[in-house]
Structures are given as C-alpha cells and as structure tokens.
Amino acid sequence: MKDQIKAHVKWQVEAYVKSKKDHENEHIIKKIESFQNRNAEIVKVMANTTITDRKQEDDHTYVHYDVHMQYLIKQKDKMYMEEKLEHHLASFYKDKLYESRELNQEDIILNQRQIEAELEENDDMPRISYRYDRLKAVQYAEKWWNSYNPAYKKFEVDCTNYISQCLHAGGAPMRGYPNKSKGWWMRSNNWSYSWSVANSLRIYLASSTAGLQAREVGSPHELMLGDVICYDFQGDGRFDHNTIVTGKDALGMPLVNAHTSNSRMRYWAYEDSTAYTPNIQYKFFTIVDNP
C-alpha cells in the first residue's frame, strides 16, 4: 500500500513539472495556470509522504497520509521555495488503490464558519506604546508555519490564532482581558474574538486606536513583511481567512504563510485554493508603530 501511495504522489509531482493539462486533477491545473499567469515556472517539485492512520473494514482499507509539498519556483532571475502540507485519504480494495483524494483543509473555513463577534469600541482603552518588529514576526511565522507552539491553544480553524501569535511575536501588545469582545488577547484557555476569529481580527485591525493598530492600504504591492491580508472567499462581507506576508516575489508581490491549510511562501491571491471563488474580496493591512 505504501508503494502504491508513493507511486500516486510521484505521478502528481511529475504532472506539476511537466505542466501536463491532460489529466483530471483540477487543483494541479489551477496551480500551474496561476504560476503561468505570473510568468513564473515550477522548476522542481519534491514530496515527502507520511502515513498517519489506517483503518480496515472487511476488504476495504482506508489510509490517511500527509504530503509535504515543496515547489521550487523561478520568476525572472529570482528563485524561491513554496511549501504546503496536504492531508490525503487513500482507499484500497483488496490491497489495490482505487481512489486517493486530498482532504481540503481550506473547505473547513467555509463549512464551519466561525461566530460573528461584535467588538466593543476601543476609545476608552489605555494607550500602549510599541514598535512592531517585522523581522521577529516573520521569523516566528517561518518557525511555526507547519507546527504548533505548545504555549498557545490550537484551533481546528487555526489561521487567525497563528497570525495573532506572529503579530504578538513582533511586539504587538495584548490588551482587553478578560472581556472577549474587547481588545486583542489570549490567556491560558481564554481569548478575545479578535485573537481567533478571522472576521473579528479584520474588524479589530480596521478600528483599533490603542495597542495593536493597522492601516488599510489599497494594493498588495504596498504591503511589507509582517503585514496581514484578510480573505472573504465568498464575497459576502464576512472574512474567513488571514495570512501574514513573509516574502516578496520577483514582481514585488506578497508571498504569505498561513495555518489551517499550512502553507509557506504561497502567492497571496490564493487562486489555487479550494475555497477560492470569483467573488473573493481582500483587505490589506499594514501594521503601524505606536511610539
């Protein structure tokens, strides 16, 4: 079974590099096209496969496995590595592989839409001085992009929790405890809506006048390392996902890290995402100092 899974993954790797378009994998097609639209090329793909679970039901065997994908990208004279952890389920009948599919973690964001949290006004909160250390925020994002800091609670939909951790690592101060609808904080097994809920963090970044503050800009090109992008996949005004800028491509456009579907140095637009729709809306926030 392990050899059959490896052969299946190898076929996928070859499909990316050879830019095959005569196969049925829509995800591969979308990813290839997204790079071509940026005049970028997938030079090499590497995949490391790990079996995580196995269940036997009569003649059927179901195997869960993870694939750590690494894409070496060339764009103009610049090269960089994009990474993503994919979760897959392989189905066998009498020890023969008949289906293998990716368990689309980004669909969790849409299928389990988080609570809409109203945030209270922040004008009465005390002013907290800080300077945002973008390097430390990015270093944290790189260290934990595919793992989880045991000092914090892990969520099934973990994207905003991860971004909040990165911002805090950069020096952004927590405030507002213990009011869950006020400020931005996590303490033990309690946290504010703005710390963990994607739409609430978007509202907080747009409205905070003390502590962590941000300024909305009109273009991803204006973002710097350590800044935040918010995603409304369905375009209904309710934001579902957040990422942090950890690099720039050869055209100066952001590359981002994220959790839920753990990704590193991914192109900011998410056009290859299973959650992507033509109605997608973005908001771009640059973090500002409060000296």
mmCIF file of C-alpha atoms in Angstrom, residues 17-281:
data_model
loop_
_atom_site.group_PDB
_atom_site.id
_atom_site.type_symbol
_atom_site.label_atom_id
_atom_site.label_comp_id
_atom_site.label_asym_id
_atom_site.label_seq_id
_atom_site.Cartn_x
_atom_site.Cartn_y
_atom_site.Cartn_z
ATOM 1 C CA VAL A 17 6.873 19.785 -13.513
ATOM 2 C CA LYS A 18 5.809 18.677 -16.986
ATOM 3 C CA SER A 19 2.845 21.068 -16.899
ATOM 4 C CA LYS A 20 0.519 18.316 -18.075
ATOM 5 C CA LYS A 21 -3.011 19.517 -18.761
ATOM 6 C CA ASP A 22 -4.449 16.243 -19.987
ATOM 7 C CA HIS A 23 -5.211 14.918 -16.511
ATOM 8 C CA GLU A 24 -8.299 15.259 -14.316
ATOM 9 C CA ASN A 25 -6.776 16.901 -11.247
ATOM 10 C CA GLU A 26 -8.314 20.366 -11.209
ATOM 11 C CA HIS A 27 -6.067 21.505 -8.356
ATOM 12 C CA ILE A 28 -2.911 20.771 -10.367
ATOM 13 C CA ILE A 29 -4.311 22.569 -13.408
ATOM 14 C CA LYS A 30 -5.247 25.658 -11.364
ATOM 15 C CA LYS A 31 -1.844 25.801 -9.685
ATOM 16 C CA ILE A 32 0.053 25.501 -12.973
ATOM 17 C CA GLU A 33 -2.097 28.227 -14.526
ATOM 18 C CA SER A 34 -1.673 30.540 -11.528
ATOM 19 C CA PHE A 35 2.113 30.407 -11.938
ATOM 20 C CA GLN A 36 1.927 30.875 -15.692
ATOM 21 C CA ASN A 37 -0.232 33.982 -15.205
ATOM 22 C CA ARG A 38 2.631 35.478 -13.150
ATOM 23 C CA ASN A 39 5.296 34.492 -15.693
ATOM 24 C CA ALA A 40 6.613 32.066 -13.091
ATOM 25 C CA GLU A 41 7.692 28.476 -13.602
ATOM 26 C CA ILE A 42 7.664 25.418 -11.350
ATOM 27 C CA VAL A 43 11.228 24.183 -11.785
ATOM 28 C CA LYS A 44 11.127 21.265 -9.371
ATOM 29 C CA VAL A 45 8.663 19.625 -7.020
ATOM 30 C CA MET A 46 9.574 17.478 -4.032
ATOM 31 C CA ALA A 47 7.124 15.491 -1.927
ATOM 32 C CA ASN A 48 7.623 13.723 1.393
ATOM 33 C CA THR A 49 4.843 11.273 2.297
ATOM 34 C CA THR A 50 3.923 10.180 5.832
ATOM 35 C CA ILE A 51 1.148 7.691 6.680
ATOM 36 C CA THR A 52 -0.757 8.928 9.744
ATOM 37 C CA ASP A 53 -3.630 6.461 10.160
ATOM 38 C CA ARG A 54 -5.017 3.200 8.749
ATOM 39 C CA LYS A 55 -8.453 1.624 9.127
ATOM 40 C CA GLN A 56 -9.592 -1.813 7.921
ATOM 41 C CA GLU A 57 -13.234 -2.569 7.021
ATOM 42 C CA ASP A 58 -13.628 -6.050 5.519
ATOM 43 C CA ASP A 59 -11.895 -5.934 2.104
ATOM 44 C CA HIS A 60 -11.558 -2.150 2.229
ATOM 45 C CA THR A 61 -8.623 -0.302 3.744
ATOM 46 C CA TYR A 62 -8.577 3.463 4.319
ATOM 47 C CA VAL A 63 -5.224 5.159 4.774
ATOM 48 C CA HIS A 64 -4.747 8.750 5.875
ATOM 49 C CA TYR A 65 -1.453 10.259 4.805
ATOM 50 C CA ASP A 66 0.233 13.668 4.723
ATOM 51 C CA VAL A 67 2.258 15.046 1.847
ATOM 52 C CA HIS A 68 4.748 17.836 2.478
ATOM 53 C CA MET A 69 4.895 19.535 -0.928
ATOM 54 C CA GLN A 70 7.840 21.769 -1.867
ATOM 55 C CA TYR A 71 7.742 23.779 -5.090
ATOM 56 C CA LEU A 72 10.918 25.403 -6.398
ATOM 57 C CA ILE A 73 9.726 28.479 -8.290
ATOM 58 C CA LYS A 74 11.618 30.561 -10.835
ATOM 59 C CA GLN A 75 10.358 34.018 -11.741
ATOM 60 C CA LYS A 76 12.634 36.257 -13.782
ATOM 61 C CA ASP A 77 16.043 35.928 -12.082
ATOM 62 C CA LYS A 78 14.597 35.064 -8.658
ATOM 63 C CA MET A 79 14.020 31.617 -7.197
ATOM 64 C CA TYR A 80 12.133 30.723 -4.026
ATOM 65 C CA MET A 81 10.541 27.703 -2.330
ATOM 66 C CA GLU A 82 6.804 27.438 -1.710
ATOM 67 C CA GLU A 83 5.682 24.775 0.756
ATOM 68 C CA LYS A 84 2.371 23.254 1.774
ATOM 69 C CA LEU A 85 1.206 20.375 3.958
ATOM 70 C CA GLU A 86 -1.570 18.376 2.276
ATOM 71 C CA HIS A 87 -3.799 15.807 4.021
ATOM 72 C CA HIS A 88 -4.957 12.889 1.865
ATOM 73 C CA LEU A 89 -7.188 9.819 2.139
ATOM 74 C CA ALA A 90 -6.369 6.707 0.080
ATOM 75 C CA SER A 91 -8.967 3.968 -0.393
ATOM 76 C CA PHE A 92 -7.932 0.382 -1.147
ATOM 77 C CA TYR A 93 -9.988 -2.648 -2.137
ATOM 78 C CA LYS A 94 -8.257 -5.973 -1.601
ATOM 79 C CA ASP A 95 -4.973 -4.105 -1.212
ATOM 80 C CA LYS A 96 -5.346 -2.288 -4.555
ATOM 81 C CA LEU A 97 -5.551 1.521 -4.620
ATOM 82 C CA TYR A 98 -8.741 2.689 -6.325
ATOM 83 C CA GLU A 99 -9.021 6.275 -5.053
ATOM 84 C CA SER A 100 -6.845 8.913 -3.406
ATOM 85 C CA ARG A 101 -8.069 12.408 -2.704
ATOM 86 C CA GLU A 102 -6.873 15.455 -0.840
ATOM 87 C CA LEU A 103 -8.849 16.405 2.231
ATOM 88 C CA ASN A 104 -9.256 20.080 1.507
ATOM 89 C CA GLN A 105 -8.492 21.808 4.788
ATOM 90 C CA GLU A 106 -9.447 25.207 3.412
ATOM 91 C CA ASP A 107 -13.008 23.943 2.959
ATOM 92 C CA ILE A 108 -13.196 23.736 6.771
ATOM 93 C CA ILE A 109 -13.070 27.530 6.797
ATOM 94 C CA LEU A 110 -16.287 27.678 4.766
ATOM 95 C CA ASN A 111 -18.047 24.620 6.214
ATOM 96 C CA GLN A 112 -17.514 25.723 9.809
ATOM 97 C CA ARG A 113 -17.893 29.477 9.510
ATOM 98 C CA GLN A 114 -16.926 30.971 12.831
ATOM 99 C CA ILE A 115 -19.174 33.050 15.046
ATOM 100 C CA GLU A 116 -19.778 36.651 14.112
ATOM 101 C CA ALA A 117 -18.465 38.653 17.029
ATOM 102 C CA GLU A 118 -19.331 42.272 17.632
ATOM 103 C CA LEU A 119 -16.398 44.171 19.048
ATOM 104 C CA GLU A 120 -16.876 46.993 21.510
ATOM 105 C CA GLU A 121 -15.430 50.411 20.870
ATOM 106 C CA ASN A 122 -11.779 50.768 21.865
ATOM 107 C CA ASP A 123 -11.596 54.505 22.539
ATOM 108 C CA ASP A 124 -11.553 54.025 26.309
ATOM 109 C CA MET A 125 -8.620 51.627 26.211
ATOM 110 C CA PRO A 126 -5.289 52.914 27.544
ATOM 111 C CA ARG A 127 -2.581 53.781 25.037
ATOM 112 C CA ILE A 128 0.220 51.201 24.859
ATOM 113 C CA SER A 129 3.486 52.145 23.183
ATOM 114 C CA TYR A 130 5.301 49.618 20.983
ATOM 115 C CA ARG A 131 7.364 49.325 17.850
ATOM 116 C CA TYR A 132 6.499 46.450 15.559
ATOM 117 C CA ASP A 133 9.496 44.229 14.861
ATOM 118 C CA ARG A 134 8.702 42.844 11.414
ATOM 119 C CA LEU A 135 11.724 40.556 11.379
ATOM 120 C CA LYS A 136 10.684 38.824 14.605
ATOM 121 C CA ALA A 137 7.125 38.414 13.331
ATOM 122 C CA VAL A 138 8.373 36.788 10.121
ATOM 123 C CA GLN A 139 10.860 34.610 11.996
ATOM 124 C CA TYR A 140 8.014 33.325 14.164
ATOM 125 C CA ALA A 141 5.842 32.726 11.084
ATOM 126 C CA GLU A 142 8.647 30.713 9.495
ATOM 127 C CA LYS A 143 9.368 28.682 12.625
ATOM 128 C CA TRP A 144 5.764 27.613 13.244
ATOM 129 C CA TRP A 145 4.239 27.512 9.739
ATOM 130 C CA ASN A 146 3.896 23.721 9.849
ATOM 131 C CA SER A 147 3.737 23.091 13.586
ATOM 132 C CA TYR A 148 2.056 24.486 16.690
ATOM 133 C CA ASN A 149 3.545 26.399 19.589
ATOM 134 C CA PRO A 150 2.542 24.480 22.746
ATOM 135 C CA ALA A 151 2.349 27.766 24.641
ATOM 136 C CA TYR A 152 -0.899 28.538 22.768
ATOM 137 C CA LYS A 153 -4.176 26.703 22.244
ATOM 138 C CA LYS A 154 -4.534 25.035 18.842
ATOM 139 C CA PHE A 155 -7.806 25.522 16.923
ATOM 140 C CA GLU A 156 -9.256 23.370 14.142
ATOM 141 C CA VAL A 157 -9.587 26.591 12.152
ATOM 142 C CA ASP A 158 -6.214 27.932 13.262
ATOM 143 C CA CYS A 159 -5.418 30.628 10.694
ATOM 144 C CA THR A 160 -6.241 33.675 12.834
ATOM 145 C CA ASN A 161 -4.741 32.228 16.012
ATOM 146 C CA TYR A 162 -1.484 31.700 14.086
ATOM 147 C CA ILE A 163 -1.499 35.245 12.668
ATOM 148 C CA SER A 164 -2.172 36.690 16.130
ATOM 149 C CA GLN A 165 0.796 34.764 17.506
ATOM 150 C CA CYS A 166 3.010 36.163 14.737
ATOM 151 C CA LEU A 167 1.875 39.730 15.454
ATOM 152 C CA HIS A 168 2.478 39.273 19.170
ATOM 153 C CA ALA A 169 5.950 37.848 18.468
ATOM 154 C CA GLY A 170 6.621 41.085 16.588
ATOM 155 C CA GLY A 171 5.865 43.097 19.712
ATOM 156 C CA ALA A 172 2.177 43.910 19.321
ATOM 157 C CA PRO A 173 0.814 44.145 22.903
ATOM 158 C CA MET A 174 -2.194 42.217 24.161
ATOM 159 C CA ARG A 175 -4.925 44.195 25.891
ATOM 160 C CA GLY A 176 -8.563 43.933 26.947
ATOM 161 C CA TYR A 177 -8.518 40.816 29.169
ATOM 162 C CA PRO A 178 -10.920 39.385 30.327
ATOM 163 C CA ASN A 179 -13.554 40.930 28.001
ATOM 164 C CA LYS A 180 -13.779 38.602 24.969
ATOM 165 C CA SER A 181 -15.370 41.286 22.791
ATOM 166 C CA LYS A 182 -12.816 43.965 23.650
ATOM 167 C CA GLY A 183 -9.161 44.317 22.749
ATOM 168 C CA TRP A 184 -6.907 41.552 21.424
ATOM 169 C CA TRP A 185 -5.548 38.904 23.774
ATOM 170 C CA MET A 186 -5.091 35.254 24.733
ATOM 171 C CA ARG A 187 -4.519 33.962 28.227
ATOM 172 C CA SER A 188 -4.486 30.260 29.193
ATOM 173 C CA ASN A 189 -7.752 28.771 27.909
ATOM 174 C CA ASN A 190 -9.430 32.087 27.227
ATOM 175 C CA TRP A 191 -9.090 34.559 24.365
ATOM 176 C CA SER A 192 -10.735 37.508 22.654
ATOM 177 C CA TYR A 193 -12.779 37.064 19.496
ATOM 178 C CA SER A 194 -10.263 39.248 17.664
ATOM 179 C CA TRP A 195 -7.447 36.826 18.547
ATOM 180 C CA SER A 196 -9.018 33.739 17.000
ATOM 181 C CA VAL A 197 -11.892 34.679 14.653
ATOM 182 C CA ALA A 198 -10.939 35.811 11.142
ATOM 183 C CA ASN A 199 -13.688 38.391 10.670
ATOM 184 C CA SER A 200 -13.177 39.789 14.176
ATOM 185 C CA LEU A 201 -9.453 40.323 13.600
ATOM 186 C CA ARG A 202 -10.276 42.124 10.346
ATOM 187 C CA ILE A 203 -12.691 44.428 12.227
ATOM 188 C CA TYR A 204 -10.160 44.983 15.014
ATOM 189 C CA LEU A 205 -7.324 45.896 12.633
ATOM 190 C CA ALA A 206 -9.587 48.439 10.927
ATOM 191 C CA SER A 207 -10.822 50.046 14.151
ATOM 192 C CA SER A 208 -8.236 49.739 16.929
ATOM 193 C CA THR A 209 -6.969 53.037 18.304
ATOM 194 C CA ALA A 210 -4.714 51.613 21.035
ATOM 195 C CA GLY A 211 -2.264 48.745 21.277
ATOM 196 C CA LEU A 212 -2.081 46.737 18.049
ATOM 197 C CA GLN A 213 -3.014 49.086 15.217
ATOM 198 C CA ALA A 214 -3.020 48.872 11.440
ATOM 199 C CA ARG A 215 -3.711 50.992 8.375
ATOM 200 C CA GLU A 216 -5.647 49.622 5.420
ATOM 201 C CA VAL A 217 -3.944 50.103 2.047
ATOM 202 C CA GLY A 218 -5.395 49.689 -1.409
ATOM 203 C CA SER A 219 -2.922 47.301 -3.016
ATOM 204 C CA PRO A 220 -0.970 44.187 -2.001
ATOM 205 C CA HIS A 221 2.084 45.831 -3.562
ATOM 206 C CA GLU A 222 2.073 48.358 -0.683
ATOM 207 C CA LEU A 223 2.430 45.679 1.986
ATOM 208 C CA MET A 224 5.667 45.000 3.856
ATOM 209 C CA LEU A 225 6.954 41.891 5.578
ATOM 210 C CA GLY A 226 4.899 41.156 8.680
ATOM 211 C CA ASP A 227 1.717 42.758 7.309
ATOM 212 C CA VAL A 228 -1.663 40.990 7.118
ATOM 213 C CA ILE A 229 -4.037 40.040 4.299
ATOM 214 C CA CYS A 230 -7.694 39.185 5.049
ATOM 215 C CA TYR A 231 -9.797 36.999 2.722
ATOM 216 C CA ASP A 232 -13.549 36.971 2.099
ATOM 217 C CA PHE A 233 -13.722 33.919 -0.163
ATOM 218 C CA GLN A 234 -17.436 34.202 -0.981
ATOM 219 C CA GLY A 235 -17.522 37.988 -1.277
ATOM 220 C CA ASP A 236 -20.401 38.319 1.209
ATOM 221 C CA GLY A 237 -18.696 40.824 3.503
ATOM 222 C CA ARG A 238 -17.707 38.244 6.117
ATOM 223 C CA PHE A 239 -13.996 37.493 6.124
ATOM 224 C CA ASP A 240 -12.928 33.868 6.501
ATOM 225 C CA HIS A 241 -9.126 33.711 6.499
ATOM 226 C CA ASN A 242 -5.950 35.653 7.319
ATOM 227 C CA THR A 243 -2.321 35.347 6.221
ATOM 228 C CA ILE A 244 0.963 37.095 7.047
ATOM 229 C CA VAL A 245 3.400 38.448 4.474
ATOM 230 C CA THR A 246 6.741 36.625 4.766
ATOM 231 C CA GLY A 247 8.349 37.391 1.392
ATOM 232 C CA LYS A 248 8.019 39.074 -1.999
ATOM 233 C CA ASP A 249 8.200 37.548 -5.468
ATOM 234 C CA ALA A 250 10.229 38.933 -8.387
ATOM 235 C CA LEU A 251 7.427 41.398 -9.190
ATOM 236 C CA GLY A 252 7.302 42.714 -5.616
ATOM 237 C CA MET A 253 4.036 40.944 -4.794
ATOM 238 C CA PRO A 254 3.475 39.324 -1.383
ATOM 239 C CA LEU A 255 4.181 35.707 -0.535
ATOM 240 C CA VAL A 256 2.380 34.572 2.606
ATOM 241 C CA ASN A 257 2.372 31.984 5.394
ATOM 242 C CA ALA A 258 -0.816 30.531 6.861
ATOM 243 C CA HIS A 259 -2.376 27.863 9.041
ATOM 244 C CA THR A 260 -5.460 25.632 8.702
ATOM 245 C CA SER A 261 -4.081 24.573 5.344
ATOM 246 C CA ASN A 262 -0.493 25.033 6.486
ATOM 247 C CA SER A 263 1.398 26.962 3.818
ATOM 248 C CA ARG A 264 4.683 28.791 3.434
ATOM 249 C CA MET A 265 5.684 31.423 0.833
ATOM 250 C CA ARG A 266 2.383 30.974 -1.004
ATOM 251 C CA TYR A 267 1.284 33.573 -3.566
ATOM 252 C CA TRP A 268 -1.045 35.991 -1.794
ATOM 253 C CA ALA A 269 -4.079 35.748 -4.136
ATOM 254 C CA TYR A 270 -4.966 32.099 -3.238
ATOM 255 C CA GLU A 271 -6.204 31.441 -6.775
ATOM 256 C CA ASP A 272 -5.268 27.758 -6.414
ATOM 257 C CA SER A 273 -7.259 27.382 -3.195
ATOM 258 C CA THR A 274 -10.257 25.051 -2.975
ATOM 259 C CA ALA A 275 -12.053 27.885 -1.155
ATOM 260 C CA TYR A 276 -11.432 30.412 -3.956
ATOM 261 C CA THR A 277 -14.442 31.861 -5.779
ATOM 262 C CA PRO A 278 -14.684 34.583 -8.454
ATOM 263 C CA ASN A 279 -16.359 36.779 -5.806
ATOM 264 C CA ILE A 280 -13.345 36.788 -3.474
ATOM 265 C CA GLN A 281 -12.546 40.047 -1.723
#
